[in-house]
mmCIF file of C-alpha atoms in Angstrom:
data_model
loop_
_atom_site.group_PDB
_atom_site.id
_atom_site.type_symbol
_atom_site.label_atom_id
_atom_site.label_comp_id
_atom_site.label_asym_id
_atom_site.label_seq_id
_atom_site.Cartn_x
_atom_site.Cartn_y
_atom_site.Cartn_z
ATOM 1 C CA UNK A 1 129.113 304.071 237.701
ATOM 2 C CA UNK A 2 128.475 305.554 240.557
ATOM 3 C CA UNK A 3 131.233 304.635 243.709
ATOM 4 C CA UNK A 4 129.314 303.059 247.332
ATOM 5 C CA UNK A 5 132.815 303.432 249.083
ATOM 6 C CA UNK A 6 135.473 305.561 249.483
ATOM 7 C CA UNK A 7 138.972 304.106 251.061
ATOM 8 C CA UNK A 8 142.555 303.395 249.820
ATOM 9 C CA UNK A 9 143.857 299.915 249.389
ATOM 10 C CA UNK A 10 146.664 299.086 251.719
ATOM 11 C CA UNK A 11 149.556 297.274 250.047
ATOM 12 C CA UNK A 12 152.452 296.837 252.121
ATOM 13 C CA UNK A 13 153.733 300.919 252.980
ATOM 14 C CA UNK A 14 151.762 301.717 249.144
ATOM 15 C CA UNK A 15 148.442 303.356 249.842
ATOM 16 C CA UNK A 16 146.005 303.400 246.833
ATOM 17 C CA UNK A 17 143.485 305.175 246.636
ATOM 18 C CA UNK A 18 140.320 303.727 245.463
ATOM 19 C CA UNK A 19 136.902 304.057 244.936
ATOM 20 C CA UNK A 20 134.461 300.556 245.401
ATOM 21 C CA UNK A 21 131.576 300.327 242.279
ATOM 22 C CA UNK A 22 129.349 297.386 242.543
ATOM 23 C CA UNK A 23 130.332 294.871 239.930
ATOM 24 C CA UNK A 24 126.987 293.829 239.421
ATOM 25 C CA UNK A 25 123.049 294.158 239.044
ATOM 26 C CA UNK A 26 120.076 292.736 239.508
ATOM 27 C CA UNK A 27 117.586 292.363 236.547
ATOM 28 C CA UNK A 28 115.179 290.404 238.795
ATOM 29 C CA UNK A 29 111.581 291.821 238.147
ATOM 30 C CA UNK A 30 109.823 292.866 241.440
ATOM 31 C CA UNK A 31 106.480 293.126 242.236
ATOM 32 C CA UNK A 32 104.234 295.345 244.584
ATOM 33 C CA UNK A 33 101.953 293.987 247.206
ATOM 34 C CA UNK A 34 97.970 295.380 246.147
ATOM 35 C CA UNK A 35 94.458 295.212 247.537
ATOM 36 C CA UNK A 36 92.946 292.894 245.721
ATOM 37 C CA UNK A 37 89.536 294.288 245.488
ATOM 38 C CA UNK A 38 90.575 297.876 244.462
ATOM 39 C CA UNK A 39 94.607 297.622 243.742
ATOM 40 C CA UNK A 40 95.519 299.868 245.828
ATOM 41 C CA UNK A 41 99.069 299.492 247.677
ATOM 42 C CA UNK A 42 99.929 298.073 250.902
ATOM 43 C CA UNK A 43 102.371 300.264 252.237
ATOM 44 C CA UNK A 44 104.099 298.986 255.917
ATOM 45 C CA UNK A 45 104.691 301.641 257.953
ATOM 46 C CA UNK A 46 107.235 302.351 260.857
ATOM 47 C CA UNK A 47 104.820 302.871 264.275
ATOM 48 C CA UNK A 48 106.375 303.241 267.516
ATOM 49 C CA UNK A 49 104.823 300.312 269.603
ATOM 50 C CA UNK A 50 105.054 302.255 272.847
ATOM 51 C CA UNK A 51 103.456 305.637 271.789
ATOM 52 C CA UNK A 52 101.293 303.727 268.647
ATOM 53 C CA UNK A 53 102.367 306.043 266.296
ATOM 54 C CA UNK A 54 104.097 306.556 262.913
ATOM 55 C CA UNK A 55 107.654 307.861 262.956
ATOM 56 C CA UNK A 56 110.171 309.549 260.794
ATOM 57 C CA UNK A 57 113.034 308.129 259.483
ATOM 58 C CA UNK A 58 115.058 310.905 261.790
ATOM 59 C CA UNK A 59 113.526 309.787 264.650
ATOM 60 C CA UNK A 60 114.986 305.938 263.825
ATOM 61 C CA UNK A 61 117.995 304.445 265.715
ATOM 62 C CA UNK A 62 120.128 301.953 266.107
ATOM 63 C CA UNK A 63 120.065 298.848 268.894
ATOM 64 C CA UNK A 64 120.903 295.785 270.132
ATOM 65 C CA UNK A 65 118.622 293.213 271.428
ATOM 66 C CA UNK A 66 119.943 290.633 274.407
ATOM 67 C CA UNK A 67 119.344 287.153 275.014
ATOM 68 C CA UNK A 68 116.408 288.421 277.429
ATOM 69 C CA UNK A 69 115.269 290.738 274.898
ATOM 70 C CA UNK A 70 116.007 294.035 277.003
ATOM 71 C CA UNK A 71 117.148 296.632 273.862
ATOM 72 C CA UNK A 72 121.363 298.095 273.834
ATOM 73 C CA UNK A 73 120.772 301.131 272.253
ATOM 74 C CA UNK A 74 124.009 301.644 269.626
ATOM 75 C CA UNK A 75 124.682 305.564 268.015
ATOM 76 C CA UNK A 76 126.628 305.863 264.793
ATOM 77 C CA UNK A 77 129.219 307.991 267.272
ATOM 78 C CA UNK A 78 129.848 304.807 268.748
ATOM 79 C CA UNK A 79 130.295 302.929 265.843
ATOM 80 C CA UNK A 80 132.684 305.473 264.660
ATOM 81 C CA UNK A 81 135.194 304.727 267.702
ATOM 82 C CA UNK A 82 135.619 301.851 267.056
ATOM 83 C CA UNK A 83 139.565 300.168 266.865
ATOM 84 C CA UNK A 84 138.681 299.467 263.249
ATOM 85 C CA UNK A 85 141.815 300.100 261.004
ATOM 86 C CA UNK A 86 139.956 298.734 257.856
ATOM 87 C CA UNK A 87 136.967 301.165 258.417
ATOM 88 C CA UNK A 88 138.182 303.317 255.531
ATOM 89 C CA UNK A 89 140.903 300.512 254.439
ATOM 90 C CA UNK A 90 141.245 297.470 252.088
ATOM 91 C CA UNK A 91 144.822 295.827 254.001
ATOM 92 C CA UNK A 92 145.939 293.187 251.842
ATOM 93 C CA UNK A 93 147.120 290.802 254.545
ATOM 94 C CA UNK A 94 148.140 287.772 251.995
ATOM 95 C CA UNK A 95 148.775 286.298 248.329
ATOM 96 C CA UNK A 96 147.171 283.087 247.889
ATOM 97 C CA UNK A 97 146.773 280.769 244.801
ATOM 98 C CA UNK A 98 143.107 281.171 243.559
ATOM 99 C CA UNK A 99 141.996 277.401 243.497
ATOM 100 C CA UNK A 100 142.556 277.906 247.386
ATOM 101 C CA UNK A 101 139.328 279.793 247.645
ATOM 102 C CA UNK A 102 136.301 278.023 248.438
ATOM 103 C CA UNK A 103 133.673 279.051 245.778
ATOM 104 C CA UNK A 104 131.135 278.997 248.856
ATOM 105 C CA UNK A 105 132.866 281.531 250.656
ATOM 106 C CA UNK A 106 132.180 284.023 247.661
ATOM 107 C CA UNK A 107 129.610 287.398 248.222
ATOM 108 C CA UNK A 108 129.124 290.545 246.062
ATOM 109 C CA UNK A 109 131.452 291.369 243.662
ATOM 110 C CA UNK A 110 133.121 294.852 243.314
ATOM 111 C CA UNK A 111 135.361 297.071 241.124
ATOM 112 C CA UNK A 112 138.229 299.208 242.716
ATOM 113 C CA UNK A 113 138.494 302.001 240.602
ATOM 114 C CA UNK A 114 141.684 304.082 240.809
ATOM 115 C CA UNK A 115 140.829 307.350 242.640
ATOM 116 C CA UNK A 116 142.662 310.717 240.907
ATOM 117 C CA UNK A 117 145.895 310.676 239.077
ATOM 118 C CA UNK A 118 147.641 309.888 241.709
ATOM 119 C CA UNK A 119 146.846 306.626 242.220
ATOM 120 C CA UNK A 120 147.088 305.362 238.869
ATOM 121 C CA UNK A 121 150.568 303.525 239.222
ATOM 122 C CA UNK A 122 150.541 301.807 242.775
ATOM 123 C CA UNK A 123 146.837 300.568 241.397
ATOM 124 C CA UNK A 124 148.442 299.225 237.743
ATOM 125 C CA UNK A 125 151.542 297.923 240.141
ATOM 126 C CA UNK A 126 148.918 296.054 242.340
ATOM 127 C CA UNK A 127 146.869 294.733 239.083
ATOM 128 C CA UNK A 128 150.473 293.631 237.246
ATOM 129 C CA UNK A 129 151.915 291.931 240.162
ATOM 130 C CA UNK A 130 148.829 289.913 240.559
ATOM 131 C CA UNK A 131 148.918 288.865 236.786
ATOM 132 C CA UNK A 132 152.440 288.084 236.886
ATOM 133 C CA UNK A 133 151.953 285.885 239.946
ATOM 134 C CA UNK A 134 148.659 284.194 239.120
ATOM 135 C CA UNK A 135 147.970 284.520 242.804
ATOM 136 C CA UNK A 136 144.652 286.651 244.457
ATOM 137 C CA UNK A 137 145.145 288.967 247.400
ATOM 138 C CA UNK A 138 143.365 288.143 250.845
ATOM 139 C CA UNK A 139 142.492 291.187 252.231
ATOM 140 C CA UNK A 140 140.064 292.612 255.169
ATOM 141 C CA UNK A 141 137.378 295.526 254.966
ATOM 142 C CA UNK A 142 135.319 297.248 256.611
ATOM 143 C CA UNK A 143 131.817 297.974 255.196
ATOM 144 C CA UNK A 144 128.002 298.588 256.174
ATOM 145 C CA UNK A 145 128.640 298.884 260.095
ATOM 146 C CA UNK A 146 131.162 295.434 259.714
ATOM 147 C CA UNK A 147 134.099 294.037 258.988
ATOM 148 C CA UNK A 148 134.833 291.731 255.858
ATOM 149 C CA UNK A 149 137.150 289.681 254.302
ATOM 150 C CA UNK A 150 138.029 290.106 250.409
ATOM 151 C CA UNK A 151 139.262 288.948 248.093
ATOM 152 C CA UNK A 152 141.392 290.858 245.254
ATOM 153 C CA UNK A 153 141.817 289.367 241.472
ATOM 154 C CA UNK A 154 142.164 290.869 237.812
ATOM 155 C CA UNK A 155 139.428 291.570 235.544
ATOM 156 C CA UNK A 156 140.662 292.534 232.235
ATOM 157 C CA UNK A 157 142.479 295.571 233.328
ATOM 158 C CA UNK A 158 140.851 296.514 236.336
ATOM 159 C CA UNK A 159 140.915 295.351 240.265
ATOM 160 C CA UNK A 160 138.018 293.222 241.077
ATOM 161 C CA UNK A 161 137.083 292.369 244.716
ATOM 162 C CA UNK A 162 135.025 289.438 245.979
ATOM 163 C CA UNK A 163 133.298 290.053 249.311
ATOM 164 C CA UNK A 164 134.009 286.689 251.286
ATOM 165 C CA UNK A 165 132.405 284.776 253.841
ATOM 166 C CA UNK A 166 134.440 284.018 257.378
ATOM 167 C CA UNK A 167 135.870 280.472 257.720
ATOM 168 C CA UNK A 168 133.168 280.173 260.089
ATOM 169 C CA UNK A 169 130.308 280.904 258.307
ATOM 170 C CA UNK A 170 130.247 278.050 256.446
ATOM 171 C CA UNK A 171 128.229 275.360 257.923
ATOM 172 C CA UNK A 172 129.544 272.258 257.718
ATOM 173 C CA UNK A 173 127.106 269.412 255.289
ATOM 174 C CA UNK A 174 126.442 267.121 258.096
ATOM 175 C CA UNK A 175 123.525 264.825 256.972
ATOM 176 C CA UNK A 176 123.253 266.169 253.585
ATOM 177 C CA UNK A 177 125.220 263.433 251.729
ATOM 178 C CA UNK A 178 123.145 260.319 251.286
ATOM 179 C CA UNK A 179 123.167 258.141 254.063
ATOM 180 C CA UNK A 180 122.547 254.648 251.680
ATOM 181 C CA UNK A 181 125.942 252.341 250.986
ATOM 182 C CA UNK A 182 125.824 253.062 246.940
ATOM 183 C CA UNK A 183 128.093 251.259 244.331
ATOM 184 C CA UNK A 184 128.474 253.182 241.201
ATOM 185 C CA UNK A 185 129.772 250.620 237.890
ATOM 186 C CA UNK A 186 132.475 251.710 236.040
ATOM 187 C CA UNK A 187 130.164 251.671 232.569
ATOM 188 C CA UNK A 188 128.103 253.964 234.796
ATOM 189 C CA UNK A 189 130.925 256.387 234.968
ATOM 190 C CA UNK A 190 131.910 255.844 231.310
ATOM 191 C CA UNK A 191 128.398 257.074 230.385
ATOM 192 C CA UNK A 192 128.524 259.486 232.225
ATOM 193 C CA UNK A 193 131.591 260.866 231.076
ATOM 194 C CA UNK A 194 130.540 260.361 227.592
ATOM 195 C CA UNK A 195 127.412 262.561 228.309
ATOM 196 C CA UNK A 196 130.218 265.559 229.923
ATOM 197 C CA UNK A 197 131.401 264.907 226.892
ATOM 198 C CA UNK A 198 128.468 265.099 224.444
ATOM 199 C CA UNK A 199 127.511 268.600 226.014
ATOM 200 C CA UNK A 200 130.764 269.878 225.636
ATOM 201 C CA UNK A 201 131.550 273.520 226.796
ATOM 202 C CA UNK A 202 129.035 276.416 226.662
ATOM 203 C CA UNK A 203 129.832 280.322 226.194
ATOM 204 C CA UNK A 204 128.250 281.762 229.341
ATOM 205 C CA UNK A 205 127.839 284.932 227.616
ATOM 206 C CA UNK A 206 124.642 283.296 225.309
ATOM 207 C CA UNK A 207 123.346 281.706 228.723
ATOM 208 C CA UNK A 208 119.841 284.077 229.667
ATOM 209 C CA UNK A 209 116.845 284.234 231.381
ATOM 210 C CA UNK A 210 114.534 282.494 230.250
ATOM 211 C CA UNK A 211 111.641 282.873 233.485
ATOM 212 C CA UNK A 212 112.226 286.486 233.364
ATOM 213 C CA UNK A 213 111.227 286.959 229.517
ATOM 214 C CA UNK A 214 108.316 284.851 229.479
ATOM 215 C CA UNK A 215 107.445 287.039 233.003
ATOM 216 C CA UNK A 216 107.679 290.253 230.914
ATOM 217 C CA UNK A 217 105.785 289.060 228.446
ATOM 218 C CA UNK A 218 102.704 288.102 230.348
ATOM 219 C CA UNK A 219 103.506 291.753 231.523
ATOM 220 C CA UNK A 220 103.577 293.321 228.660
ATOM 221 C CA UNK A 221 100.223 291.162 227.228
ATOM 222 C CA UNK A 222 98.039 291.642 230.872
ATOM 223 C CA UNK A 223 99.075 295.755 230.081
ATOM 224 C CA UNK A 224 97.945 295.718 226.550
ATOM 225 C CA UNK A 225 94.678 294.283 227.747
ATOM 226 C CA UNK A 226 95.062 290.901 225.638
ATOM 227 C CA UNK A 227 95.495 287.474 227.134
ATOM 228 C CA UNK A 228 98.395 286.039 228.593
ATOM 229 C CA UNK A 229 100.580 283.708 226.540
ATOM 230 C CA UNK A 230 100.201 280.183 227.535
ATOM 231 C CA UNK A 231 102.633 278.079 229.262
ATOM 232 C CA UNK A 232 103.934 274.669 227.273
ATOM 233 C CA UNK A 233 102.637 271.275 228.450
ATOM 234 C CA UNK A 234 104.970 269.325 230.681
ATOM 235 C CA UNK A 235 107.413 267.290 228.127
ATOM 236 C CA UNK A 236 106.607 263.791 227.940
ATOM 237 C CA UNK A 237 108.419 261.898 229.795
ATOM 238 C CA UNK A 238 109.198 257.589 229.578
ATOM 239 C CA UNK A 239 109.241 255.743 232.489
ATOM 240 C CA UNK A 240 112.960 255.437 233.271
ATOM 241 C CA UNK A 241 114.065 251.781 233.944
ATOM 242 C CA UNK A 242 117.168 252.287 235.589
ATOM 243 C CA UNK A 243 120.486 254.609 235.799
ATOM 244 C CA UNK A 244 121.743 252.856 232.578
ATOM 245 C CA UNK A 245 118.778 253.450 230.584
ATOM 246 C CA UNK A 246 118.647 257.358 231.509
ATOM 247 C CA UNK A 247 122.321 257.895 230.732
ATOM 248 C CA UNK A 248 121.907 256.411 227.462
ATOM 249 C CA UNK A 249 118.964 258.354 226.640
ATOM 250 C CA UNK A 250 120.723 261.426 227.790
ATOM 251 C CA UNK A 251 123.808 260.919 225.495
ATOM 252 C CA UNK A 252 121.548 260.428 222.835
ATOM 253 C CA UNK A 253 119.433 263.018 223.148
ATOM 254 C CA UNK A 254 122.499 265.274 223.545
ATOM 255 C CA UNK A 255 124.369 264.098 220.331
ATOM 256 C CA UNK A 256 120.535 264.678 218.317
ATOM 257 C CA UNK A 257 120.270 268.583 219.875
ATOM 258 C CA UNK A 258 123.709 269.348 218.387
ATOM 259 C CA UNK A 259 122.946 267.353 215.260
ATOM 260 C CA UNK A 260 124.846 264.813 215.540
ATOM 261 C CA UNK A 261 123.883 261.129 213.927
ATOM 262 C CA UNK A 262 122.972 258.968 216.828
ATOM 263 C CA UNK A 263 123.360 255.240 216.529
ATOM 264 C CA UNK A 264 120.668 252.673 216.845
ATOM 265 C CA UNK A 265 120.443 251.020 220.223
ATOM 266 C CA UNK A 266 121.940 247.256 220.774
ATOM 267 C CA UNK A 267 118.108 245.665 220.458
ATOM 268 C CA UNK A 268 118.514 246.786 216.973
ATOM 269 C CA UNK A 269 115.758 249.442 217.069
ATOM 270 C CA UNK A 270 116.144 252.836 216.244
ATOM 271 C CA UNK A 271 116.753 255.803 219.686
ATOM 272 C CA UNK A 272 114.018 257.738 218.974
ATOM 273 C CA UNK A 273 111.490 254.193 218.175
ATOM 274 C CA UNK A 274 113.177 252.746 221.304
ATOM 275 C CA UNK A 275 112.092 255.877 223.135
ATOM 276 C CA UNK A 276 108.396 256.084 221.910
ATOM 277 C CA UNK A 277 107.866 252.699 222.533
ATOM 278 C CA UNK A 278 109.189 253.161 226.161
ATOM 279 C CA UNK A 279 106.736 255.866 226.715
ATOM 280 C CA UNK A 280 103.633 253.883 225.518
ATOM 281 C CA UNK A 281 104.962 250.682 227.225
ATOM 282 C CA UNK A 282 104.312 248.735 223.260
ATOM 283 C CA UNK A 283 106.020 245.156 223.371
ATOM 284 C CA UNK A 284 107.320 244.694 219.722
ATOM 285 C CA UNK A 285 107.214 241.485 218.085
ATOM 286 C CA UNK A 286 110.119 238.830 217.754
ATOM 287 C CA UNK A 287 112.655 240.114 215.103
ATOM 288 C CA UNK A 288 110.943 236.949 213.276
ATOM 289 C CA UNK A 289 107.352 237.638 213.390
ATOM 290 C CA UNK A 290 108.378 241.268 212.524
ATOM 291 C CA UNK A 291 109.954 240.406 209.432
ATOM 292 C CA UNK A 292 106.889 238.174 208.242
ATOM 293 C CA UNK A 293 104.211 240.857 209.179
ATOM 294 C CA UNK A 294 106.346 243.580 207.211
ATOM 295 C CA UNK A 295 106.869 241.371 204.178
ATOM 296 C CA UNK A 296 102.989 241.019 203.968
ATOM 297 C CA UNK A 297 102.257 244.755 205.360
ATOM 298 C CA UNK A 298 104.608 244.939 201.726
ATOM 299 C CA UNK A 299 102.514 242.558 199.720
ATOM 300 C CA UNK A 300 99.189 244.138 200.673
ATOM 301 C CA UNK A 301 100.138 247.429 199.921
ATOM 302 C CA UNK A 302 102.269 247.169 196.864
ATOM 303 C CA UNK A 303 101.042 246.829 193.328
ATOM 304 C CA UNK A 304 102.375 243.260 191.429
ATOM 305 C CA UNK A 305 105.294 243.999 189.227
ATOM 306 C CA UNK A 306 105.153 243.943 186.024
ATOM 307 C CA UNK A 307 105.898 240.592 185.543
ATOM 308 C CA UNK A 308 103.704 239.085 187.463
ATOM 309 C CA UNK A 309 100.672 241.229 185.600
ATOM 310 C CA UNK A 310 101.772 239.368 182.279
ATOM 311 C CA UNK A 311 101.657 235.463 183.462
ATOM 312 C CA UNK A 312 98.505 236.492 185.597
ATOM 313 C CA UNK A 313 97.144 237.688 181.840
ATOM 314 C CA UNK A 314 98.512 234.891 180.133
ATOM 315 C CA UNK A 315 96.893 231.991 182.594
ATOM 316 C CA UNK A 316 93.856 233.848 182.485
ATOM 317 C CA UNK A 317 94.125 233.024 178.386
ATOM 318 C CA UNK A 318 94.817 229.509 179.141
ATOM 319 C CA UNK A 319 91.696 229.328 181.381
ATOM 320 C CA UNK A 320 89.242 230.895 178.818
ATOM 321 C CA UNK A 321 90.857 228.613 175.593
ATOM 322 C CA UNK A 322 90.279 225.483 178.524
ATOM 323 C CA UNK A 323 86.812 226.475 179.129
ATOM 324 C CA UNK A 324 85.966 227.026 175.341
ATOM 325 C CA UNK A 325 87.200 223.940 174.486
ATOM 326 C CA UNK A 326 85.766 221.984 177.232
ATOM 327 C CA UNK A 327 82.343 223.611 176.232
ATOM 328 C CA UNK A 328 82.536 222.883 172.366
ATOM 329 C CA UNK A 329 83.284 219.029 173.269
ATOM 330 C CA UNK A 330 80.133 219.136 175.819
ATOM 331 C CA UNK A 331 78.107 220.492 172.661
ATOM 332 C CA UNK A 332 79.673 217.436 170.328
ATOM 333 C CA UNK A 333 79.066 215.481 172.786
ATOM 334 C CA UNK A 334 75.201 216.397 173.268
ATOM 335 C CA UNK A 335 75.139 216.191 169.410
ATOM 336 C CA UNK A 336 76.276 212.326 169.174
ATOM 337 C CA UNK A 337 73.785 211.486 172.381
ATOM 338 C CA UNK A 338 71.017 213.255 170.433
ATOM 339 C CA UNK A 339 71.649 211.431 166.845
ATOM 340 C CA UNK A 340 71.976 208.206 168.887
ATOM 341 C CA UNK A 341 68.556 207.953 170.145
ATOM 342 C CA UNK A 342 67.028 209.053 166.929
ATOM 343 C CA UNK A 343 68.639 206.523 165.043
ATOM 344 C CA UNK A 344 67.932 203.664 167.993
ATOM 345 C CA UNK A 345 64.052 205.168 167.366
ATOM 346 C CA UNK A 346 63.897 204.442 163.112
ATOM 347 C CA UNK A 347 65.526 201.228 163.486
ATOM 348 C CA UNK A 348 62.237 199.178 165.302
ATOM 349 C CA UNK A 349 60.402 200.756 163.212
ATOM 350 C CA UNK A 350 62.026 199.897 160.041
ATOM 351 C CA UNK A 351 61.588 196.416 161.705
ATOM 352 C CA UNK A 352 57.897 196.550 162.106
ATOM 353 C CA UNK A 353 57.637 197.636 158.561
ATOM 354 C CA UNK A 354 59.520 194.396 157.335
ATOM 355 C CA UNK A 355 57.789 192.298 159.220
ATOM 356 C CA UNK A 356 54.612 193.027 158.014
ATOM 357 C CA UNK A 357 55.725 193.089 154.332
ATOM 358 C CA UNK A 358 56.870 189.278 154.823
ATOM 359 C CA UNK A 359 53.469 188.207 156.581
#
């Protein structure tokens, strides 16, 4: 890697000697500024507003502008006079325990590399003693025309230094916390905490970046002349009743991504029915009613058991033999009504006949 800074560390009367390697790098994908009509580049160029021309980078200096906008100009000669004792110098001025370090204070981060032979035992003195103490070093530096406060920890085995913000660089939050009296339940906090919980830990290490693949692969698709890929639909999302209600969902939905059984909600329903019918706002029926609709959605759709298929056959049986029999005694019936009137026919005649023999 190649060293932006070359200095010694100042520890005490121990000078080491040290060379400063950025500790990290941007993977950020930038883009050019085009013409839209042709794509050609817009370029800015550095014109001299007093003589309307371009100039060199030679022929660029340093200055300061005042309050009334008249122009100090500053040359890198005087820079380089000034009573700076940390212009080539890392002085250690303090050990400190790390939690006292406000994350928001924290810059660029660096690696002090040992410079030559030489330095190789004050700089594995420095990187012990700060093991062995669990402390960080405080130190001051001096670097791109100012002068900066560090601050020193270990990195496996090597020196790390954290480029920190002045005290007073900080603003202070003033009107950023809500303004509103809130109250905040303790079952509130116990969801809460059982969410922290749910989502456990994470290895930073399988943590990526997500916006900058998808970027390079609209890249790579708009350069191979094919069609971008398309972005996903917004996730659906409920309507979220209250504070409660969201928590709960959260845990849940937690415990199901790291496959985990989740347990039905108090109203009895299942999470994920309780969440669909959140979303499409569906009022279910009483527990009741639900239980008698079921039983005949189970009716409707289910064949009869076996069972009931043999006493439907054998009272359809019954009902034939019933009908057979009630259809033979209509026909004895008609039979009797039929011999009746031909007998009550002979008789007056048989009468008639009698009569007439007598006379």
């Amino acid at each position: 890697m190649r060293s932006i800074w070359n200095g010694a560390i100042s520890f005490g009367l121990v000078s080491i000697p040290i060379k400063l390697v950025n500790a990290t790098e941007s993977h950020t994908i930038s883009f050019r500024q085009i013409h839209t009509e042709d794509g050609g580049r817009i370029r800015y160029r550095k014109v001299c507003e007093l003589e309307d021309r371009e100039v060199t980078q030679a022929e660029i200096g340093k200055a300061y502008e005042d309050a009334d906008g008249s122009i100090v100009p500053i040359t890198d000669e005087d820079l380089a006079h000034l009573p700076l004792p940390t212009a080539k110098t890392i002085d250690i001025v303090a050990f400190v325990p790390a939690d006292r370090i406000d994350p928001l204070q924290m810059e660029n981060a660096y690696y002090l590399a040992a410079s030559g032979a030489p330095a190789a035992k004050p700089y594995t003195l420095l990187r012990e003693a700060l093991k062995r103490s669990q402390k960080v070093a405080i130190a001051k530096f001096a670097l791109r025309g100012r002068e900066r406060l560090g601050m020193l920890r270990v990195v496996d085995d090597v020196i790390a230094m954290h480029g920190l913000l002045w005290p007073d660089e900080i603003r202070v939050p003033q009107g950023v916390a809500p303004d509103v009296d809130v109250t905040v339940r303790d079952k509130e906090l116990d969801l809460a905490d059982a969410l922290m919980d749910t989502l456990g830990e994470v290895d930073i290490q399988d943590l990526h970046d997500e916006y900058r693949e998808a970027l390079e692969e609209v890249i790579a698709a708009k350069a191979a002349g094919e069609a971008p890929p398309e972005a996903p639909g917004p996730a659906p999302g409920g309507k979220v009743l209250d504070l409660m209600a969201a928590l709960e969902k959260s845990v849940r939905a937690a415990k199901r991504s790291r496959g985990e059984e989740v347990e039905e909600e108090a109203a009895g329903e299942p999470a994920e029915e309780a969440e669909e019918a959140e979303e499409a706002e569906v009022r279910h029926l009483p527990r009741g009613k639900r239980a008698g609709a079921a039983a005949k959605r189970t009716t409707a759709g289910k064949p009869a058991p076996a069972a009931k298929k043999t006493a439907a056959k054998k009272t359809a049986a019954t009902a034939k033999k019933s009908t057979s029999k009630a259809a033979q005694s209509s026909r004895s019936a008609k039979k009797t009504a039929t011999t009746a009137k031909s007998t009550a026919k002979k008789t007056p005649a048989k009468k008639t006949a009698s009569r007439k023999r007598t006379a």
